[in-house]
mmCIF file of C-alpha atoms in Angstrom:
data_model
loop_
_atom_site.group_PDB
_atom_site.id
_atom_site.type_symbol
_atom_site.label_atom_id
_atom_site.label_comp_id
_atom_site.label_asym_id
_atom_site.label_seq_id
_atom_site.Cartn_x
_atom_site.Cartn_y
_atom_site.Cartn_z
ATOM 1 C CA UNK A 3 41.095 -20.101 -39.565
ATOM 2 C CA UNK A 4 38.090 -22.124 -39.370
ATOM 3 C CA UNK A 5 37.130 -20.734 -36.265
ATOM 4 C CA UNK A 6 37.597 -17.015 -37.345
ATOM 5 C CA UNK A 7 35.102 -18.020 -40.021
ATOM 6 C CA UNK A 8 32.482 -19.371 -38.050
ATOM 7 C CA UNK A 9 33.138 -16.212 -35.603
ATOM 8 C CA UNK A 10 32.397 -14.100 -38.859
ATOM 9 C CA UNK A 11 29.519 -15.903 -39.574
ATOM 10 C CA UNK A 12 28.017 -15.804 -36.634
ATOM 11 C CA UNK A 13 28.370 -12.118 -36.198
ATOM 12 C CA UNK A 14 26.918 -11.695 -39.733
ATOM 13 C CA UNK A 15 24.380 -13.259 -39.074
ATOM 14 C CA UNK A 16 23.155 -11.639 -35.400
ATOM 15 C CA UNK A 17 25.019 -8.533 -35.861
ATOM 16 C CA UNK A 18 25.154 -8.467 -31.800
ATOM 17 C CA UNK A 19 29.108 -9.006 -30.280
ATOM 18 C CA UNK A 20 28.094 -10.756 -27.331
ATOM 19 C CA UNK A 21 30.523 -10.863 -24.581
ATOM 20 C CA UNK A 22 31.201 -14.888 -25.569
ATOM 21 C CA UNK A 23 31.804 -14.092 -28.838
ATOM 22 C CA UNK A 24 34.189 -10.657 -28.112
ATOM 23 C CA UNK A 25 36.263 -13.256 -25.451
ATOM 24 C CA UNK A 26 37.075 -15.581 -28.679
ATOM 25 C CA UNK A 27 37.617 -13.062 -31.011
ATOM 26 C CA UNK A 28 39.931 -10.828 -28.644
ATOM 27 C CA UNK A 29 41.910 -14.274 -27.994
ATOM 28 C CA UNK A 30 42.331 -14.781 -31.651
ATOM 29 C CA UNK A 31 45.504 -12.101 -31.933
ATOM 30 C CA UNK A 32 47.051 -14.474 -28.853
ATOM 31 C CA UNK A 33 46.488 -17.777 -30.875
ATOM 32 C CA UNK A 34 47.313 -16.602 -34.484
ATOM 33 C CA UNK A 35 50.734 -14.650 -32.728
ATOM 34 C CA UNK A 36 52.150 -17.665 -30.831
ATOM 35 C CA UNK A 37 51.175 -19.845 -33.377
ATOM 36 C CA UNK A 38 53.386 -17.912 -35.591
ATOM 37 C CA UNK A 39 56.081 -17.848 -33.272
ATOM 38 C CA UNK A 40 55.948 -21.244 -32.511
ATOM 39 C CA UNK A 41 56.214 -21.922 -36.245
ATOM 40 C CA UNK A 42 59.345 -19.601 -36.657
ATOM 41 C CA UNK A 43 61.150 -21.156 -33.643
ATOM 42 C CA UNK A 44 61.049 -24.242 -35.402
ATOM 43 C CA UNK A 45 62.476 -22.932 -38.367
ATOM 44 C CA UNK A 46 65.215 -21.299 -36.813
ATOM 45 C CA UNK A 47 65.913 -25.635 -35.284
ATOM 46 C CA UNK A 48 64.979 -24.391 -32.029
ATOM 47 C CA UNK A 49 62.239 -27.435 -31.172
ATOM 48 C CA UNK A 50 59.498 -25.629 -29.829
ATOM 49 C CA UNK A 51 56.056 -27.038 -28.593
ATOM 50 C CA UNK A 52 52.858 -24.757 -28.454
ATOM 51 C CA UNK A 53 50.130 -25.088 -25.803
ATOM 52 C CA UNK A 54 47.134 -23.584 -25.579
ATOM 53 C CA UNK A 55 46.202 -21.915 -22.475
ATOM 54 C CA UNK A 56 42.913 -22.471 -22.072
ATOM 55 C CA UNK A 57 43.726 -25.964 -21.421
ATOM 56 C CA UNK A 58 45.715 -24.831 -18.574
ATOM 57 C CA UNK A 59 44.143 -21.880 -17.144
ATOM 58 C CA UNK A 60 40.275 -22.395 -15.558
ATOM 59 C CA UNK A 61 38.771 -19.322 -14.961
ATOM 60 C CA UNK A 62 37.489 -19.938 -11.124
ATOM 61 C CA UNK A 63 33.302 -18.688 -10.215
ATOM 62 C CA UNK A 64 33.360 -15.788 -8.233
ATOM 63 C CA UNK A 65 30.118 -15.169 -6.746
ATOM 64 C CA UNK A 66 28.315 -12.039 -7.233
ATOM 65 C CA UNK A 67 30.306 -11.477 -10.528
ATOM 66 C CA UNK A 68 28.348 -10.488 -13.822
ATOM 67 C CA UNK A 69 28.665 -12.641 -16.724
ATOM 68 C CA UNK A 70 30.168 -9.803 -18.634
ATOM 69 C CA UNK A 71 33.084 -9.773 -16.037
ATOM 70 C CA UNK A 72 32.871 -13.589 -15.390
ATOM 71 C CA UNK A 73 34.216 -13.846 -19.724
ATOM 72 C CA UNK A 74 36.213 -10.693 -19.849
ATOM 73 C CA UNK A 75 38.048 -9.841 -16.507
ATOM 74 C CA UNK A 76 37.955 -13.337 -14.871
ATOM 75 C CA UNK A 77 40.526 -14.718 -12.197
ATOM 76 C CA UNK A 78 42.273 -18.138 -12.161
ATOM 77 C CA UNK A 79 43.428 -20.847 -9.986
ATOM 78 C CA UNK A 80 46.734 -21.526 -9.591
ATOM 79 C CA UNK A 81 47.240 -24.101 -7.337
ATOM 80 C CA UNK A 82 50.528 -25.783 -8.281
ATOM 81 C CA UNK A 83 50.073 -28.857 -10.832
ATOM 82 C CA UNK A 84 52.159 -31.548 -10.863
ATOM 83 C CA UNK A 85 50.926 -33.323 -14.061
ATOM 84 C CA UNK A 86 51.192 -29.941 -15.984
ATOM 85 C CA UNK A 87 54.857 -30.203 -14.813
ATOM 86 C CA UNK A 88 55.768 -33.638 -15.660
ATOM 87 C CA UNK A 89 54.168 -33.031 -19.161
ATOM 88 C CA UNK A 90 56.139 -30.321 -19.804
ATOM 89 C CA UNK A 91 59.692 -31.194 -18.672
ATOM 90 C CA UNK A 92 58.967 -34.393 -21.155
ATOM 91 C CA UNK A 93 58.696 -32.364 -23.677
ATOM 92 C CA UNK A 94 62.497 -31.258 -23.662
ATOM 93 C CA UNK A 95 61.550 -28.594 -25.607
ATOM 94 C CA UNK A 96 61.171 -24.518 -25.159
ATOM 95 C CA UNK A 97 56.960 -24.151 -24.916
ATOM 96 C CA UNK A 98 55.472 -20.640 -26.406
ATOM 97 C CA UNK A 99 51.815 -20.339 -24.562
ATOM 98 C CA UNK A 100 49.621 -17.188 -24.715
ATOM 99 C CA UNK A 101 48.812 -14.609 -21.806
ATOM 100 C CA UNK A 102 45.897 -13.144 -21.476
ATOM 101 C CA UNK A 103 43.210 -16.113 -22.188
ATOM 102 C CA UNK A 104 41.765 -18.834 -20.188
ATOM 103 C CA UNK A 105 38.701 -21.052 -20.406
ATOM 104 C CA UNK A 106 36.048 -21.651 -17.744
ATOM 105 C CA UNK A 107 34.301 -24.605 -16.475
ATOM 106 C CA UNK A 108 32.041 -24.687 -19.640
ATOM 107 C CA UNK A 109 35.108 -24.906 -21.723
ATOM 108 C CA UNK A 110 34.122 -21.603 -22.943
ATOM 109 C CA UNK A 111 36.912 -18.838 -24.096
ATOM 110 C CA UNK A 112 37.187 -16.018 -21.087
ATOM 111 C CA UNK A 113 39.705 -12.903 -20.911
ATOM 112 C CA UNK A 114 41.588 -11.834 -18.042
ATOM 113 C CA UNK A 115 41.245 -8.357 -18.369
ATOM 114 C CA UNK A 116 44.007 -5.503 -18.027
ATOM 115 C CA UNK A 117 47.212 -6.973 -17.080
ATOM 116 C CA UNK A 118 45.941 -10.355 -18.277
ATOM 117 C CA UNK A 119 49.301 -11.232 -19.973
ATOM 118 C CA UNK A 120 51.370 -10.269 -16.822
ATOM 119 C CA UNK A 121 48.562 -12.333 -14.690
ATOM 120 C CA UNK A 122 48.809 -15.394 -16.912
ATOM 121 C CA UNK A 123 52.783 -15.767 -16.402
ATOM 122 C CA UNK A 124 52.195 -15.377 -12.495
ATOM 123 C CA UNK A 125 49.482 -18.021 -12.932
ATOM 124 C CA UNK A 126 52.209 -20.322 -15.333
ATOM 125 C CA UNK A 127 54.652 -20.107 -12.476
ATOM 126 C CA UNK A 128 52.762 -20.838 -9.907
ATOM 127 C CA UNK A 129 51.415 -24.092 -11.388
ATOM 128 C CA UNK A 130 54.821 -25.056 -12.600
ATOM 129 C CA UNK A 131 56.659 -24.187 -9.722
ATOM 130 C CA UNK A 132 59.331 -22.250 -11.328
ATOM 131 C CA UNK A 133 62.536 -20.927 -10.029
ATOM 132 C CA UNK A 134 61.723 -17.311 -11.609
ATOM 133 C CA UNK A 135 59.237 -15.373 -13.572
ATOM 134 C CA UNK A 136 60.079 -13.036 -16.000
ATOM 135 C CA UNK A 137 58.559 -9.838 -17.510
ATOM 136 C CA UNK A 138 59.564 -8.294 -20.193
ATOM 137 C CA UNK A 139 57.793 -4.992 -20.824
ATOM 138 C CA UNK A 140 58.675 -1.064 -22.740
ATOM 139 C CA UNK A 141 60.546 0.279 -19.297
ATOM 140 C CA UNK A 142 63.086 -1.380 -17.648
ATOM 141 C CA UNK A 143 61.605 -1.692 -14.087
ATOM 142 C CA UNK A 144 59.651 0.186 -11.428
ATOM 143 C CA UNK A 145 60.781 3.538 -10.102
ATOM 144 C CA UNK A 146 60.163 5.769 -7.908
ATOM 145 C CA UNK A 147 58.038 7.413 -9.997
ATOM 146 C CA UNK A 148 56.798 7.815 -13.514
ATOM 147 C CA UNK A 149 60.118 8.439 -15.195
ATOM 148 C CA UNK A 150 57.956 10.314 -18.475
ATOM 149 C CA UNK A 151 56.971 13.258 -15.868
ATOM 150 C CA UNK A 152 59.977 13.020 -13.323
ATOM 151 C CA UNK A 153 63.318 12.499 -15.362
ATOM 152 C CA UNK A 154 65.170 12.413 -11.944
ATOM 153 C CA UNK A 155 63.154 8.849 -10.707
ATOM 154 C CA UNK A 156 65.210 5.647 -9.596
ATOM 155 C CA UNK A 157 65.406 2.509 -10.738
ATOM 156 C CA UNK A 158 63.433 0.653 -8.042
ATOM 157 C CA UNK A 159 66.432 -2.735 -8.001
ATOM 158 C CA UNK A 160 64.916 -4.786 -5.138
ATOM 159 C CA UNK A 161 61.380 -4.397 -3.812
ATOM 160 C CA UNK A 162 59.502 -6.958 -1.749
ATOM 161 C CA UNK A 163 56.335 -8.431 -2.718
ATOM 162 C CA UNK A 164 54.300 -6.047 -0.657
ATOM 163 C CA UNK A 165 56.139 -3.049 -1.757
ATOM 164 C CA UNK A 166 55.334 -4.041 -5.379
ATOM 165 C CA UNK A 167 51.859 -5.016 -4.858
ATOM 166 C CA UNK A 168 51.004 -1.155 -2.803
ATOM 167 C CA UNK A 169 53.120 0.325 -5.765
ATOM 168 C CA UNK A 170 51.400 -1.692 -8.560
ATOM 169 C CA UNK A 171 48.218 -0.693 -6.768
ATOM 170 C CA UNK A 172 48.609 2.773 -6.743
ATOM 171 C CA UNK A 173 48.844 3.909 -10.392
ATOM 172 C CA UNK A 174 52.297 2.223 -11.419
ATOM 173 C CA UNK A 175 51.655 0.170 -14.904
ATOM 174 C CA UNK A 176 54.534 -1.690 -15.313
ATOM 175 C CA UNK A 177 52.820 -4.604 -13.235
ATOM 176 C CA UNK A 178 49.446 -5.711 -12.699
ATOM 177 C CA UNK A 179 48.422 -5.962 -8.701
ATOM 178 C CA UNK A 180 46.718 -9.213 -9.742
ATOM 179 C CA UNK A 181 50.243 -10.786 -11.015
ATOM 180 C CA UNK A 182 51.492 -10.639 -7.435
ATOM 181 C CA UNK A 183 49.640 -12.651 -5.710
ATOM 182 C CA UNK A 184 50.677 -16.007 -7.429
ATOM 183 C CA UNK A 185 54.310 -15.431 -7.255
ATOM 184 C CA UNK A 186 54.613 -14.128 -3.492
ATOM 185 C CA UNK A 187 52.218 -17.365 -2.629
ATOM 186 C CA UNK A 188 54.498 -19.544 -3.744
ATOM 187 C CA UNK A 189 57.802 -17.365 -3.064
ATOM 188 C CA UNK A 190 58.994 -17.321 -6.837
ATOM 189 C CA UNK A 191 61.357 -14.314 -7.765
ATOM 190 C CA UNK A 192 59.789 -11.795 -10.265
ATOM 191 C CA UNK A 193 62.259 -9.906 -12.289
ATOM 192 C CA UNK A 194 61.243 -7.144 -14.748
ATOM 193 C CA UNK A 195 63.282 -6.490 -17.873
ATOM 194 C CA UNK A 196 63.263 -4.137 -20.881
ATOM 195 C CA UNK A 197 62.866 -5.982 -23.989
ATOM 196 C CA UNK A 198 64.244 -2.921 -26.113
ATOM 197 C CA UNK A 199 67.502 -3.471 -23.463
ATOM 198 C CA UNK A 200 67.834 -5.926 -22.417
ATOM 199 C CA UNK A 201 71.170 -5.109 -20.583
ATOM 200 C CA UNK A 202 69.974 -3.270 -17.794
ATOM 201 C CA UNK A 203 69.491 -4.451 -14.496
ATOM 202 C CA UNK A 204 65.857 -4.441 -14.440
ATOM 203 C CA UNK A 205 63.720 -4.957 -11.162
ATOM 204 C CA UNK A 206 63.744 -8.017 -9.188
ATOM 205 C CA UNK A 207 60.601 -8.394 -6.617
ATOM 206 C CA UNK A 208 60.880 -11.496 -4.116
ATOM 207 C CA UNK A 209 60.685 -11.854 -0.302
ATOM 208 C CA UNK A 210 64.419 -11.119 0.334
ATOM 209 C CA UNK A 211 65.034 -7.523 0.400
ATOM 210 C CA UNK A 212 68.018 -6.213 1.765
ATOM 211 C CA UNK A 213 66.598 -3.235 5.021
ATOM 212 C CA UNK A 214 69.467 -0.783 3.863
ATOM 213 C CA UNK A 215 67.155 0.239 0.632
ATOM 214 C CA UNK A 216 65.454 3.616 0.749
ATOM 215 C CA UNK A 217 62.317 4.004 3.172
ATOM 216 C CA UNK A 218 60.412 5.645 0.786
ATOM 217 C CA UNK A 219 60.315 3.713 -2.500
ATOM 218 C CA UNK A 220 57.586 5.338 -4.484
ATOM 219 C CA UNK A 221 55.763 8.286 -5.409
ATOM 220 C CA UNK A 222 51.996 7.562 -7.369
ATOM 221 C CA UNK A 223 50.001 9.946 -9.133
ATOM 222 C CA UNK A 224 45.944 8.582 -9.235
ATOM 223 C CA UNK A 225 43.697 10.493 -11.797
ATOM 224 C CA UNK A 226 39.914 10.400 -12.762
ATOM 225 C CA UNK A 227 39.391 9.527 -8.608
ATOM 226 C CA UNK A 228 35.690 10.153 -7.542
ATOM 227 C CA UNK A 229 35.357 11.333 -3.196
ATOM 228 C CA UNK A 230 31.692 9.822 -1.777
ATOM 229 C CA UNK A 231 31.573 11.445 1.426
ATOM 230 C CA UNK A 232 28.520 10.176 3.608
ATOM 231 C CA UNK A 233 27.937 12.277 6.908
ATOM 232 C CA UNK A 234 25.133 11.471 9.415
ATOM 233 C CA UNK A 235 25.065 11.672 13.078
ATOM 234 C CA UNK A 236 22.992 9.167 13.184
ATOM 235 C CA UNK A 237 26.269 6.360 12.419
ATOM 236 C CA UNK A 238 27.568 7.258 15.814
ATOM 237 C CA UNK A 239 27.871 3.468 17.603
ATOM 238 C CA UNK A 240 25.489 2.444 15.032
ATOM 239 C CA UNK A 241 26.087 -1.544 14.279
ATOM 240 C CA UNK A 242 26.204 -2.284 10.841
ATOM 241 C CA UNK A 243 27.094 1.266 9.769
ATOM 242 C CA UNK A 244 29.949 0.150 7.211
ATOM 243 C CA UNK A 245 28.603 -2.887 6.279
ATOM 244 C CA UNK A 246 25.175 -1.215 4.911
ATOM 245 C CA UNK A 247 27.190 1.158 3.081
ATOM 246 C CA UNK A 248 29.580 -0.943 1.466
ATOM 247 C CA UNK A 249 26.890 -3.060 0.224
ATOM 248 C CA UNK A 250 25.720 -0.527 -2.108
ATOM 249 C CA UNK A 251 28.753 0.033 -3.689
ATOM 250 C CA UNK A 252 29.045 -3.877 -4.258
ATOM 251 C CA UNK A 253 26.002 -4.254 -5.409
ATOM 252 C CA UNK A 254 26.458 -1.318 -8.140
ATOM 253 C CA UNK A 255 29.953 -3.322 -8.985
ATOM 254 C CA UNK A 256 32.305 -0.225 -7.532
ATOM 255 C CA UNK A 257 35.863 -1.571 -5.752
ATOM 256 C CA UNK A 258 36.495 1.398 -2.806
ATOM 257 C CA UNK A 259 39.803 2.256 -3.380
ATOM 258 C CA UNK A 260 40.513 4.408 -0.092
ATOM 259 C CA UNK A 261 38.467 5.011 2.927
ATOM 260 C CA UNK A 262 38.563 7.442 6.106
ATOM 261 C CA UNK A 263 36.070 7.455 9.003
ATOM 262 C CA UNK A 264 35.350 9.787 11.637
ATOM 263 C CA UNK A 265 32.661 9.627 14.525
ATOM 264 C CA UNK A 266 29.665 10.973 12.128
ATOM 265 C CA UNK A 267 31.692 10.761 8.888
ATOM 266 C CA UNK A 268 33.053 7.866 6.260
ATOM 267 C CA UNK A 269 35.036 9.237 2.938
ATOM 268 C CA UNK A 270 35.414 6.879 0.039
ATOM 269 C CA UNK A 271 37.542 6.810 -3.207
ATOM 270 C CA UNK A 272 37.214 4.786 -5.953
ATOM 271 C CA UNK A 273 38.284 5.273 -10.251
ATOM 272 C CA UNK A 274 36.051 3.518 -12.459
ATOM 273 C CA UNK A 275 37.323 0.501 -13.791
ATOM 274 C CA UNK A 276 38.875 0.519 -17.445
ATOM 275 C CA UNK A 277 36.966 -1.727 -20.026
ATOM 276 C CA UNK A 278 37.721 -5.213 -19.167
ATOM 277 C CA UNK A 279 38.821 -6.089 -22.369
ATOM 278 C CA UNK A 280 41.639 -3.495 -23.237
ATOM 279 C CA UNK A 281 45.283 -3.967 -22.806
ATOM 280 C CA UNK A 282 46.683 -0.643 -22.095
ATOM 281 C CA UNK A 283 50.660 -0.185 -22.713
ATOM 282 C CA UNK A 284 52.493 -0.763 -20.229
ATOM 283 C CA UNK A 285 54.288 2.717 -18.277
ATOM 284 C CA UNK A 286 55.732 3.179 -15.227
#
């Protein structure tokens, strides 16, 4: 509470919502939530321990990255930590930690961005070495495709890391492409359940997927795409061609998406980047 208030003053008094201040006022609804739930796992006698994240999580520099992205879409090591994991199995006790948060070098309060809360339980596993991650999201797994618009799409069961990164990449919402990375480093089974049933099967992503699965796993919709087509004869054996290109669209902060070349011409897709600091709901 006392830091709400000096958030509130602050703001009253500069009427500007810097990106420093929006990072520790969007992590407020993760602190206040999982301090609650801490509080009412206790109740119920189950001992429960809460940890703040940001004493776990360091935000890692990334050069060329603004400070507005450096606070609200920033990226995190996870390089396994033994001390974290000694801590924490002496604690005998279940831990309730936030997703979505982590603090930076200056000790200062950053955001991960969309799919933050998925990212910060691949980043948990990964430093504790766990035997499994679990999601538990508002669909019970990846498909085949979006289940809203096709009511005849699978349940995807088994998919392998890379599958689940290309699908994740390509439109599907029920993971982040960022939360894979951690998990398939370290070769820690990712299974994705429905918290409204939590019967079903769900989806299980690791490196062990059996070759009799379907060959085609997926069809992704993209929308809001924009095509840059560049066309000059003058690229033909040019050195340096790509390079000079793609260095505009870094320097104006745009990710390529998709690209096709051809002797005098290179075609580019890319979909602007959502706000870094909304959480969209998760869909298949």
């Amino acid at each position: 509470m006392q830091e709400l208030e000096q958030m509130a003053e602050t703001l009253a008094r500069s009427r500007d919502l810097r990106d420093d201040l929006r990072a520790r006022m969007m992590a407020m609804g993760e602190l206040l939530a999982t301090s609650l739930g801490a509080a009412f796992l206790n109740a119920q006698g189950i001992p429960t321990a809460w940890a703040d994240a940001r004493h776990v999580l360091r935000a890692e520099t990334r050069p060329g990255a603004t400070q507005k992205a450096s606070l609200l879409s920033a990226t995190c090591d996870f390089t396994p930590d033994s001390d974290l994991q000694a801590r924490w199995r002496a604690l005998d006790q279940v831990v309730i930690t936030q997703g979505f948060i982590a603090a930076n070098d200056a000790g200062e309060t950053v955001l991960l961005g969309r799919g933050g809360s998925d990212t910060s339980g691949s980043y948990f596993a990964a430093k504790l070495q766990a035997a499994r991650l679990e999601i538990w999201t508002d669909v019970p797994g990846m498909f085949s495709a979006n289940p809203r618009a096709v009511p005849t799409a699978r349940l995807l069961r088994a998919l392998h890391y890379d599958e689940a990164q290309e699908i994740a990449s390509n439109g599907a919402k029920v993971l982040h492409p960022r939360c894979i990375l951690p998990v398939r480093q370290y070769k820690i089974p990712l299974h994705v359940y429905a918290t409204q049933a939590p019967g079903l099967e769900g989806t299980i992503v690791s490196a062990n997927v059996a070759d009799s699965a379907a060959q085609v796993k997926a069809i992704a919709i993209k929308k809001g795409i924009t095509l840059v087509s560049m066309e000059s004869p003058g690229m033909w054996h040019q050195v340096g061609f790509l390079a000079d290109a793609f260095q505009i669209f870094k320097q104006e902060g745009l990710s390529v998406d998709l690209v096709s070349t051809s002797e005098t011409n290179v075609t580019v897709s890319w979909i602007p980047p959502p706000t870094p600091w909304t959480r969209p709901r998760s869909t298949a």
